[in-house]
Amino acid sequence: MARRSIRQPSSTDDLDARKATILEAVVREHIDTAQPVGSSAVAATSHLAVSSATVRSEMVTLEREGYLAQPHTSAGRVPTDKGYRYFVDHLQAGVVGEAQQQQIKDFFANVRGEVEDVLAQTSTLLSQLTSYTSVVVGTGHAQSAILSTQLVSLDARHQLLVTVFADGSVTKHSILSVFDVSHVEVAEASRQLNALLIGTVLDARVQVPSRNDHVATLVREAVATLHAQAPTLDGEQVFIGGSSKVAEAFDGVETVRQVLAILEQELLVVSLVQDILDQGLSVAIGSEHGFEPLVSCAVIVAPVTIDGHPSGAVGLLGPTRMKYSEAMAAARAVSAQLTQHFHGDDRA
Amino acid sequence: MARRSIRQPSSTDDLDARKATILEAVVREHIDTAQPVGSSAVAATSHLAVSSATVRSEMVTLEREGYLAQPHTSAGRVPTDKGYRYFVDHLQAGVVGEAQQQQIKDFFANVRGEVEDVLAQTSTLLSQLTSYTSVVVGTGHAQSAILSTQLVSLDARHQLLVTVFADGSVTKHSILSVFDVSHVEVAEASRQLNALLIGTVLDARVQVPSRNDHVATLVREAVATLHAQAPTLDGEQVFIGGSSKVAEAFDGVETVRQVLAILEQELLVVSLVQDILDQGLSVAIGSEHGFEPLVSCAVIVAPVTIDGHPSGAVGLLGPTRMKYSEAMAAARAVSAQLTQHFHGDDRA
DNA sequence: GTTAGCACTCGGTAGAATTGAGTGCTAACA
DNA sequence: TGTTAGCACTCAATTCTACCGAGTGCTAAC
């Protein structure tokens, strides 16, 4: 688990045992109480047999090296992002509690329905388990082969193109013709589309008919419409659970507002989660993700794979002083179950 | 526009001109400032040529009759739900501003994509226009006829049932067989399903084959799965925009949390909007909707119709001291545009 | 290197005093 | 009879003060 932030490769990143213990005590206490932690509290709770004075002098060092900070002169210490980072990398190790383990098991034993439903409910579950806002991202079908495609006529000018992908996802696109199209023509176009597209992926080049009759025009239109969305992130699905937890986890109305505003922009959330995954991190703390409005947040992510290849992620968003151990354990457990759930028994 | 609350038919509901003017001044001022309003402020802003003492004695009456309340003895007056109700029914009349009118026009001129996308974006628009959280509800396809249905094989045991409805909506349902099914059988089942279901609505009784071969079993299974969802509200779509506005509009972290928690439960939101529509109201203020956790909220709704029959609604949720005139005007304008947008030119 | 001791800092709290917006009442007035 | 000026009263909010105490940094002794 010893990972290293890409954005903070500055100092040697190693602390002697006592400093580490002190840092740990400060982080634990501060996560618990949300208050600055004083030297005597550390001397008492940590099992170091040293006096508060000793702790104090160590704290001075820890502060100089950037692991701790002081809100004001005569207050205790508070962990910095770097402090949390060290804690996460070296000190914490979480397991999911009995009850929660059971809750997860029960959930996945009983859940049914389409992928979208499962993901949405999973998001709610994860949020309930941790009391943080959860994000579940499902990768789109960009690389998934087309299993079937069908053109349905709504009326003479309106057709609906329904496409089924190998991963079980379905898209629809409406097509507006500039001329009236008969049912026979729609059926024929549908047949041709199937012939053309089945087995291909969205960004594949396809030989479309160049004739100028109704059917050919319709086919060209349909293919164009379908392919038009390929380059975008379309098909990405985001499920956010427990946004009300934002109001609990952060204080300051303005912070709450900002975080909620971010969560509203789903594309932003997807790219945030992607970024973190790409960096090979499982947690991004404070400024690490480089997302200005989220400096007071920490984001935990755990990838989900289907049949071996990455196909989504589950995430948690909380304050930097979040309960990393529990939250990371929960995220990992849920992502593992999700991976397993989509492995074989229920594909779509 | 003079509507009457169903839940408050108690008193005569009529005020003489001066009381009405005073009530109006109090409501307007309090909406503006969020502060209790004093008699002198009313005497100054309203164009009544009376002294504050006179206003005071009128206020005593208004308070006794339940239109105003006093937070504490030596404070100004604040409108009660009943006060807001009178204001909404008799006193306010809003028009959408030039700029906003333009923004709505531009939006509907440029918007494209599937119904879902349009509704989602509309929700964002409405929220931006008003600075309140918006809710857009799209009625399900419960009464819509089936245009086409298709069974697609994902693998030997997994099939996907894709159904297209006359309103342009598409559903998918996965079906897990207990035996391996060949492609030929799936195609045959698909053909039979089309024959059975095209033109029917979801809650129609359908004569399913009683044989026991693979195809017949598959057909029965598919019909059962499809019909299973008919009685639920499934197919209802809810799009919530601007949930971050909750943090702006309400004060008190706890209130914010509660409102957000409600918004997370989409079914609740749908039924709330439905209730209000059913009562024939366009605004529900405070306790009027009988929803305990939302006593400090007002909800504005405006129905959307497609081809004459009701098919959804747009709504706004804000504090009881919300800007009713503007918000109601905006909701009405948007619902009108939405109605028009789905009228003919772009059906799905 | 560790620790006890001590002076010092400074946010938080509690209480008292003050302010001022706003009321209700009353007596006079048109 | 309705309106108003005047006035005593109320009470949240603000300001000021004193003070407490948690916590620090430093130093001298162990």
PDB file of C-alpha atoms in Angstrom, chain B residues 130-332:
ATOM      1  CA  THR B 130     -34.291  31.297 -10.439  1.00  0.00           C
ATOM      2  CA  SER B 131     -31.446  30.366  -8.109  1.00  0.00           C
ATOM      3  CA  TYR B 132     -33.632  27.688  -6.601  1.00  0.00           C
ATOM      4  CA  THR B 133     -33.409  23.956  -6.836  1.00  0.00           C
ATOM      5  CA  SER B 134     -35.463  22.686  -9.724  1.00  0.00           C
ATOM      6  CA  VAL B 135     -37.248  19.428 -10.278  1.00  0.00           C
ATOM      7  CA  VAL B 136     -38.347  18.173 -13.652  1.00  0.00           C
ATOM      8  CA  VAL B 137     -40.590  15.148 -13.658  1.00  0.00           C
ATOM      9  CA  GLY B 138     -41.332  13.190 -16.796  1.00  0.00           C
ATOM     10  CA  THR B 139     -44.266  10.850 -16.695  1.00  0.00           C
ATOM     11  CA  GLY B 140     -43.569   7.262 -17.466  1.00  0.00           C
ATOM     12  CA  HIS B 141     -44.746   5.328 -20.468  1.00  0.00           C
ATOM     13  CA  ALA B 142     -47.332   3.378 -18.494  1.00  0.00           C
ATOM     14  CA  GLN B 143     -50.116   4.249 -20.887  1.00  0.00           C
ATOM     15  CA  SER B 144     -47.952   4.364 -23.949  1.00  0.00           C
ATOM     16  CA  ALA B 145     -48.320   1.635 -26.549  1.00  0.00           C
ATOM     17  CA  ILE B 146     -45.468  -0.680 -27.396  1.00  0.00           C
ATOM     18  CA  LEU B 147     -44.014   0.000 -30.823  1.00  0.00           C
ATOM     19  CA  SER B 148     -41.465  -2.718 -30.969  1.00  0.00           C
ATOM     20  CA  THR B 149     -39.797  -5.217 -28.731  1.00  0.00           C
ATOM     21  CA  GLN B 150     -36.689  -7.222 -29.327  1.00  0.00           C
ATOM     22  CA  LEU B 151     -34.855  -9.984 -27.559  1.00  0.00           C
ATOM     23  CA  VAL B 152     -31.093  -9.866 -27.930  1.00  0.00           C
ATOM     24  CA  SER B 153     -28.823 -12.667 -26.845  1.00  0.00           C
ATOM     25  CA  LEU B 154     -25.854 -11.670 -24.720  1.00  0.00           C
ATOM     26  CA  ASP B 155     -24.770 -15.240 -24.245  1.00  0.00           C
ATOM     27  CA  ALA B 156     -26.435 -18.628 -24.028  1.00  0.00           C
ATOM     28  CA  ARG B 157     -28.167 -17.883 -20.725  1.00  0.00           C
ATOM     29  CA  HIS B 158     -28.495 -14.127 -20.789  1.00  0.00           C
ATOM     30  CA  GLN B 159     -30.955 -12.288 -22.946  1.00  0.00           C
ATOM     31  CA  LEU B 160     -31.792  -8.646 -23.076  1.00  0.00           C
ATOM     32  CA  LEU B 161     -35.325  -7.492 -23.757  1.00  0.00           C
ATOM     33  CA  VAL B 162     -35.404  -4.088 -25.400  1.00  0.00           C
ATOM     34  CA  THR B 163     -38.765  -2.384 -25.725  1.00  0.00           C
ATOM     35  CA  VAL B 164     -39.634   0.782 -27.596  1.00  0.00           C
ATOM     36  CA  PHE B 165     -42.755   2.738 -26.675  1.00  0.00           C
ATOM     37  CA  ALA B 166     -44.821   5.102 -28.761  1.00  0.00           C
ATOM     38  CA  ASP B 167     -43.668   8.083 -26.726  1.00  0.00           C
ATOM     39  CA  GLY B 168     -40.118   7.362 -27.823  1.00  0.00           C
ATOM     40  CA  SER B 169     -38.931   5.856 -24.557  1.00  0.00           C
ATOM     41  CA  VAL B 170     -36.888   2.685 -24.460  1.00  0.00           C
ATOM     42  CA  THR B 171     -36.538   0.164 -21.661  1.00  0.00           C
ATOM     43  CA  LYS B 172     -34.279  -2.799 -21.223  1.00  0.00           C
ATOM     44  CA  HIS B 173     -34.687  -5.827 -19.027  1.00  0.00           C
ATOM     45  CA  SER B 174     -32.266  -8.637 -18.654  1.00  0.00           C
ATOM     46  CA  ILE B 175     -33.550 -12.153 -18.583  1.00  0.00           C
ATOM     47  CA  LEU B 176     -31.689 -15.086 -17.157  1.00  0.00           C
ATOM     48  CA  SER B 177     -32.715 -18.462 -18.499  1.00  0.00           C
ATOM     49  CA  VAL B 178     -32.216 -21.678 -16.614  1.00  0.00           C
ATOM     50  CA  PHE B 179     -31.266 -23.438 -19.821  1.00  0.00           C
ATOM     51  CA  ASP B 180     -29.063 -22.634 -22.806  1.00  0.00           C
ATOM     52  CA  VAL B 181     -30.882 -20.882 -25.584  1.00  0.00           C
ATOM     53  CA  SER B 182     -29.782 -20.901 -29.201  1.00  0.00           C
ATOM     54  CA  HIS B 183     -29.736 -17.872 -31.427  1.00  0.00           C
ATOM     55  CA  VAL B 184     -32.489 -19.364 -33.512  1.00  0.00           C
ATOM     56  CA  GLU B 185     -34.682 -19.737 -30.471  1.00  0.00           C
ATOM     57  CA  VAL B 186     -34.041 -16.160 -29.367  1.00  0.00           C
ATOM     58  CA  ALA B 187     -34.956 -14.900 -32.820  1.00  0.00           C
ATOM     59  CA  GLU B 188     -38.152 -16.917 -32.782  1.00  0.00           C
ATOM     60  CA  ALA B 189     -39.060 -15.720 -29.294  1.00  0.00           C
ATOM     61  CA  SER B 190     -38.382 -12.181 -30.390  1.00  0.00           C
ATOM     62  CA  ARG B 191     -40.737 -12.621 -33.327  1.00  0.00           C
ATOM     63  CA  GLN B 192     -43.492 -14.009 -31.112  1.00  0.00           C
ATOM     64  CA  LEU B 193     -43.045 -11.223 -28.570  1.00  0.00           C
ATOM     65  CA  ASN B 194     -43.486  -8.643 -31.271  1.00  0.00           C
ATOM     66  CA  ALA B 195     -46.640 -10.332 -32.460  1.00  0.00           C
ATOM     67  CA  LEU B 196     -47.988 -10.469 -28.924  1.00  0.00           C
ATOM     68  CA  LEU B 197     -47.053  -7.069 -27.617  1.00  0.00           C
ATOM     69  CA  ILE B 198     -46.953  -4.509 -30.397  1.00  0.00           C
ATOM     70  CA  GLY B 199     -49.771  -2.070 -29.924  1.00  0.00           C
ATOM     71  CA  THR B 200     -50.551  -3.135 -26.357  1.00  0.00           C
ATOM     72  CA  VAL B 201     -49.963  -1.093 -23.234  1.00  0.00           C
ATOM     73  CA  LEU B 202     -48.089  -2.365 -20.229  1.00  0.00           C
ATOM     74  CA  ASP B 203     -51.001  -3.288 -18.058  1.00  0.00           C
ATOM     75  CA  ALA B 204     -52.904  -5.071 -20.783  1.00  0.00           C
ATOM     76  CA  ARG B 205     -53.581  -8.796 -20.368  1.00  0.00           C
ATOM     77  CA  VAL B 206     -51.798 -10.795 -23.001  1.00  0.00           C
ATOM     78  CA  GLN B 207     -52.349 -14.392 -24.068  1.00  0.00           C
ATOM     79  CA  VAL B 208     -48.990 -16.101 -23.585  1.00  0.00           C
ATOM     80  CA  PRO B 209     -48.206 -19.529 -25.058  1.00  0.00           C
ATOM     81  CA  SER B 210     -48.600 -22.332 -22.555  1.00  0.00           C
ATOM     82  CA  ARG B 211     -46.296 -24.838 -24.194  1.00  0.00           C
ATOM     83  CA  ASN B 212     -43.200 -25.862 -22.333  1.00  0.00           C
ATOM     84  CA  ASP B 213     -40.462 -25.620 -24.943  1.00  0.00           C
ATOM     85  CA  HIS B 214     -37.569 -23.162 -24.721  1.00  0.00           C
ATOM     86  CA  VAL B 215     -39.126 -20.524 -26.923  1.00  0.00           C
ATOM     87  CA  ALA B 216     -42.457 -20.464 -25.123  1.00  0.00           C
ATOM     88  CA  THR B 217     -40.750 -20.329 -21.736  1.00  0.00           C
ATOM     89  CA  LEU B 218     -38.610 -17.472 -22.898  1.00  0.00           C
ATOM     90  CA  VAL B 219     -41.625 -15.586 -24.193  1.00  0.00           C
ATOM     91  CA  ARG B 220     -43.504 -16.088 -20.929  1.00  0.00           C
ATOM     92  CA  GLU B 221     -40.492 -14.985 -18.960  1.00  0.00           C
ATOM     93  CA  ALA B 222     -40.084 -11.862 -21.088  1.00  0.00           C
ATOM     94  CA  VAL B 223     -43.730 -10.838 -20.816  1.00  0.00           C
ATOM     95  CA  ALA B 224     -43.687 -11.420 -17.075  1.00  0.00           C
ATOM     96  CA  THR B 225     -40.554  -9.341 -16.619  1.00  0.00           C
ATOM     97  CA  LEU B 226     -41.931  -6.522 -18.680  1.00  0.00           C
ATOM     98  CA  HIS B 227     -45.300  -6.466 -16.981  1.00  0.00           C
ATOM     99  CA  ALA B 228     -43.813  -6.794 -13.530  1.00  0.00           C
ATOM    100  CA  GLN B 229     -42.797  -3.161 -13.570  1.00  0.00           C
ATOM    101  CA  ALA B 230     -46.064  -1.763 -14.866  1.00  0.00           C
ATOM    102  CA  PRO B 231     -47.744  -1.105 -11.511  1.00  0.00           C
ATOM    103  CA  THR B 232     -44.739   0.632 -10.001  1.00  0.00           C
ATOM    104  CA  LEU B 233     -43.898   4.175 -10.832  1.00  0.00           C
ATOM    105  CA  ASP B 234     -41.070   2.833 -12.926  1.00  0.00           C
ATOM    106  CA  GLY B 235     -40.475   4.889 -15.983  1.00  0.00           C
ATOM    107  CA  GLU B 236     -40.983   8.065 -14.055  1.00  0.00           C
ATOM    108  CA  GLN B 237     -37.985  10.210 -14.610  1.00  0.00           C
ATOM    109  CA  VAL B 238     -36.772  12.828 -12.218  1.00  0.00           C
ATOM    110  CA  PHE B 239     -34.162  15.419 -12.959  1.00  0.00           C
ATOM    111  CA  ILE B 240     -32.980  17.603 -10.148  1.00  0.00           C
ATOM    112  CA  GLY B 241     -30.993  20.689 -10.962  1.00  0.00           C
ATOM    113  CA  GLY B 242     -29.101  23.028  -8.734  1.00  0.00           C
ATOM    114  CA  SER B 243     -29.081  21.081  -5.525  1.00  0.00           C
ATOM    115  CA  SER B 244     -26.251  23.350  -4.450  1.00  0.00           C
ATOM    116  CA  LYS B 245     -28.808  26.142  -4.285  1.00  0.00           C
ATOM    117  CA  VAL B 246     -30.189  24.445  -1.214  1.00  0.00           C
ATOM    118  CA  ALA B 247     -27.116  25.567   0.671  1.00  0.00           C
ATOM    119  CA  GLU B 248     -27.759  29.144  -0.387  1.00  0.00           C
ATOM    120  CA  ALA B 249     -31.478  29.287   0.158  1.00  0.00           C
ATOM    121  CA  PHE B 250     -31.735  27.772   3.607  1.00  0.00           C
ATOM    122  CA  ASP B 251     -29.793  28.616   6.677  1.00  0.00           C
ATOM    123  CA  GLY B 252     -28.980  26.127   9.312  1.00  0.00           C
ATOM    124  CA  VAL B 253     -26.887  23.130   8.379  1.00  0.00           C
ATOM    125  CA  GLU B 254     -29.523  20.794   9.694  1.00  0.00           C
ATOM    126  CA  THR B 255     -32.219  22.190   7.430  1.00  0.00           C
ATOM    127  CA  VAL B 256     -29.905  21.928   4.456  1.00  0.00           C
ATOM    128  CA  ARG B 257     -29.149  18.334   5.315  1.00  0.00           C
ATOM    129  CA  GLN B 258     -32.805  17.430   5.649  1.00  0.00           C
ATOM    130  CA  VAL B 259     -33.795  18.999   2.369  1.00  0.00           C
ATOM    131  CA  LEU B 260     -30.933  17.317   0.554  1.00  0.00           C
ATOM    132  CA  ALA B 261     -31.878  14.015   2.108  1.00  0.00           C
ATOM    133  CA  ILE B 262     -35.398  14.416   0.765  1.00  0.00           C
ATOM    134  CA  LEU B 263     -34.126  15.258  -2.689  1.00  0.00           C
ATOM    135  CA  GLU B 264     -32.105  12.060  -2.689  1.00  0.00           C
ATOM    136  CA  GLN B 265     -35.284  10.036  -2.516  1.00  0.00           C
ATOM    137  CA  GLU B 266     -36.589  10.587  -5.967  1.00  0.00           C
ATOM    138  CA  LEU B 267     -39.793   8.671  -5.467  1.00  0.00           C
ATOM    139  CA  LEU B 268     -40.659  10.977  -2.623  1.00  0.00           C
ATOM    140  CA  VAL B 269     -40.083  13.979  -4.808  1.00  0.00           C
ATOM    141  CA  VAL B 270     -42.263  12.593  -7.560  1.00  0.00           C
ATOM    142  CA  SER B 271     -45.127  11.890  -5.206  1.00  0.00           C
ATOM    143  CA  LEU B 272     -44.781  15.307  -3.629  1.00  0.00           C
ATOM    144  CA  VAL B 273     -45.076  16.987  -7.011  1.00  0.00           C
ATOM    145  CA  GLN B 274     -47.964  14.705  -7.955  1.00  0.00           C
ATOM    146  CA  ASP B 275     -49.808  15.491  -4.735  1.00  0.00           C
ATOM    147  CA  ILE B 276     -49.570  19.181  -5.321  1.00  0.00           C
ATOM    148  CA  LEU B 277     -50.748  18.835  -8.901  1.00  0.00           C
ATOM    149  CA  ASP B 278     -53.629  16.631  -7.816  1.00  0.00           C
ATOM    150  CA  GLN B 279     -54.756  19.267  -5.349  1.00  0.00           C
ATOM    151  CA  GLY B 280     -54.922  21.679  -8.221  1.00  0.00           C
ATOM    152  CA  LEU B 281     -52.381  23.951  -6.659  1.00  0.00           C
ATOM    153  CA  SER B 282     -49.466  25.604  -8.316  1.00  0.00           C
ATOM    154  CA  VAL B 283     -47.700  26.412  -5.074  1.00  0.00           C
ATOM    155  CA  ALA B 284     -47.520  24.558  -1.797  1.00  0.00           C
ATOM    156  CA  ILE B 285     -46.269  26.633   1.068  1.00  0.00           C
ATOM    157  CA  GLY B 286     -44.744  25.342   4.271  1.00  0.00           C
ATOM    158  CA  SER B 287     -47.020  22.840   5.921  1.00  0.00           C
ATOM    159  CA  GLU B 288     -49.549  22.823   3.098  1.00  0.00           C
ATOM    160  CA  HIS B 289     -48.039  19.804   1.427  1.00  0.00           C
ATOM    161  CA  GLY B 290     -48.100  17.928   4.715  1.00  0.00           C
ATOM    162  CA  PHE B 291     -44.491  16.892   4.414  1.00  0.00           C
ATOM    163  CA  GLU B 292     -42.964  17.161   7.840  1.00  0.00           C
ATOM    164  CA  PRO B 293     -39.306  17.691   6.889  1.00  0.00           C
ATOM    165  CA  LEU B 294     -40.159  20.345   4.351  1.00  0.00           C
ATOM    166  CA  VAL B 295     -42.094  22.774   6.549  1.00  0.00           C
ATOM    167  CA  SER B 296     -39.665  25.525   5.783  1.00  0.00           C
ATOM    168  CA  CYS B 297     -39.977  25.002   2.045  1.00  0.00           C
ATOM    169  CA  ALA B 298     -42.293  26.194  -0.638  1.00  0.00           C
ATOM    170  CA  VAL B 299     -42.777  24.155  -3.780  1.00  0.00           C
ATOM    171  CA  ILE B 300     -43.888  25.604  -7.068  1.00  0.00           C
ATOM    172  CA  VAL B 301     -45.161  23.310  -9.791  1.00  0.00           C
ATOM    173  CA  ALA B 302     -46.297  23.798 -13.359  1.00  0.00           C
ATOM    174  CA  PRO B 303     -47.666  20.934 -15.437  1.00  0.00           C
ATOM    175  CA  VAL B 304     -46.284  19.962 -18.825  1.00  0.00           C
ATOM    176  CA  THR B 305     -48.542  18.445 -21.412  1.00  0.00           C
ATOM    177  CA  ILE B 306     -47.751  16.635 -24.610  1.00  0.00           C
ATOM    178  CA  ASP B 307     -50.399  16.595 -27.275  1.00  0.00           C
ATOM    179  CA  GLY B 308     -52.982  17.682 -24.787  1.00  0.00           C
ATOM    180  CA  HIS B 309     -52.592  15.180 -21.998  1.00  0.00           C
ATOM    181  CA  PRO B 310     -50.498  15.676 -18.868  1.00  0.00           C
ATOM    182  CA  SER B 311     -47.101  14.133 -19.108  1.00  0.00           C
ATOM    183  CA  GLY B 312     -44.936  15.677 -16.485  1.00  0.00           C
ATOM    184  CA  ALA B 313     -44.205  18.796 -14.532  1.00  0.00           C
ATOM    185  CA  VAL B 314     -41.527  21.259 -13.717  1.00  0.00           C
ATOM    186  CA  GLY B 315     -41.047  22.384 -10.161  1.00  0.00           C
ATOM    187  CA  LEU B 316     -39.032  24.677  -7.978  1.00  0.00           C
ATOM    188  CA  LEU B 317     -38.124  24.207  -4.364  1.00  0.00           C
ATOM    189  CA  GLY B 318     -37.092  27.088  -2.166  1.00  0.00           C
ATOM    190  CA  PRO B 319     -37.583  28.538   1.276  1.00  0.00           C
ATOM    191  CA  THR B 320     -41.073  29.780   2.190  1.00  0.00           C
ATOM    192  CA  ARG B 321     -39.709  33.245   1.770  1.00  0.00           C
ATOM    193  CA  MET B 322     -38.897  32.646  -1.853  1.00  0.00           C
ATOM    194  CA  LYS B 323     -39.432  35.096  -4.675  1.00  0.00           C
ATOM    195  CA  TYR B 324     -42.796  33.743  -5.690  1.00  0.00           C
ATOM    196  CA  SER B 325     -43.500  36.128  -8.524  1.00  0.00           C
ATOM    197  CA  GLU B 326     -40.269  35.522 -10.375  1.00  0.00           C
ATOM    198  CA  ALA B 327     -40.114  31.838  -9.624  1.00  0.00           C
ATOM    199  CA  MET B 328     -43.708  31.149 -10.617  1.00  0.00           C
ATOM    200  CA  ALA B 329     -43.317  33.140 -13.786  1.00  0.00           C
ATOM    201  CA  ALA B 330     -40.164  31.268 -14.687  1.00  0.00           C
ATOM    202  CA  ALA B 331     -41.740  27.890 -13.973  1.00  0.00           C
ATOM    203  CA  ARG B 332     -44.762  28.752 -16.078  1.00  0.00           C
TER     204      ARG B 332
END
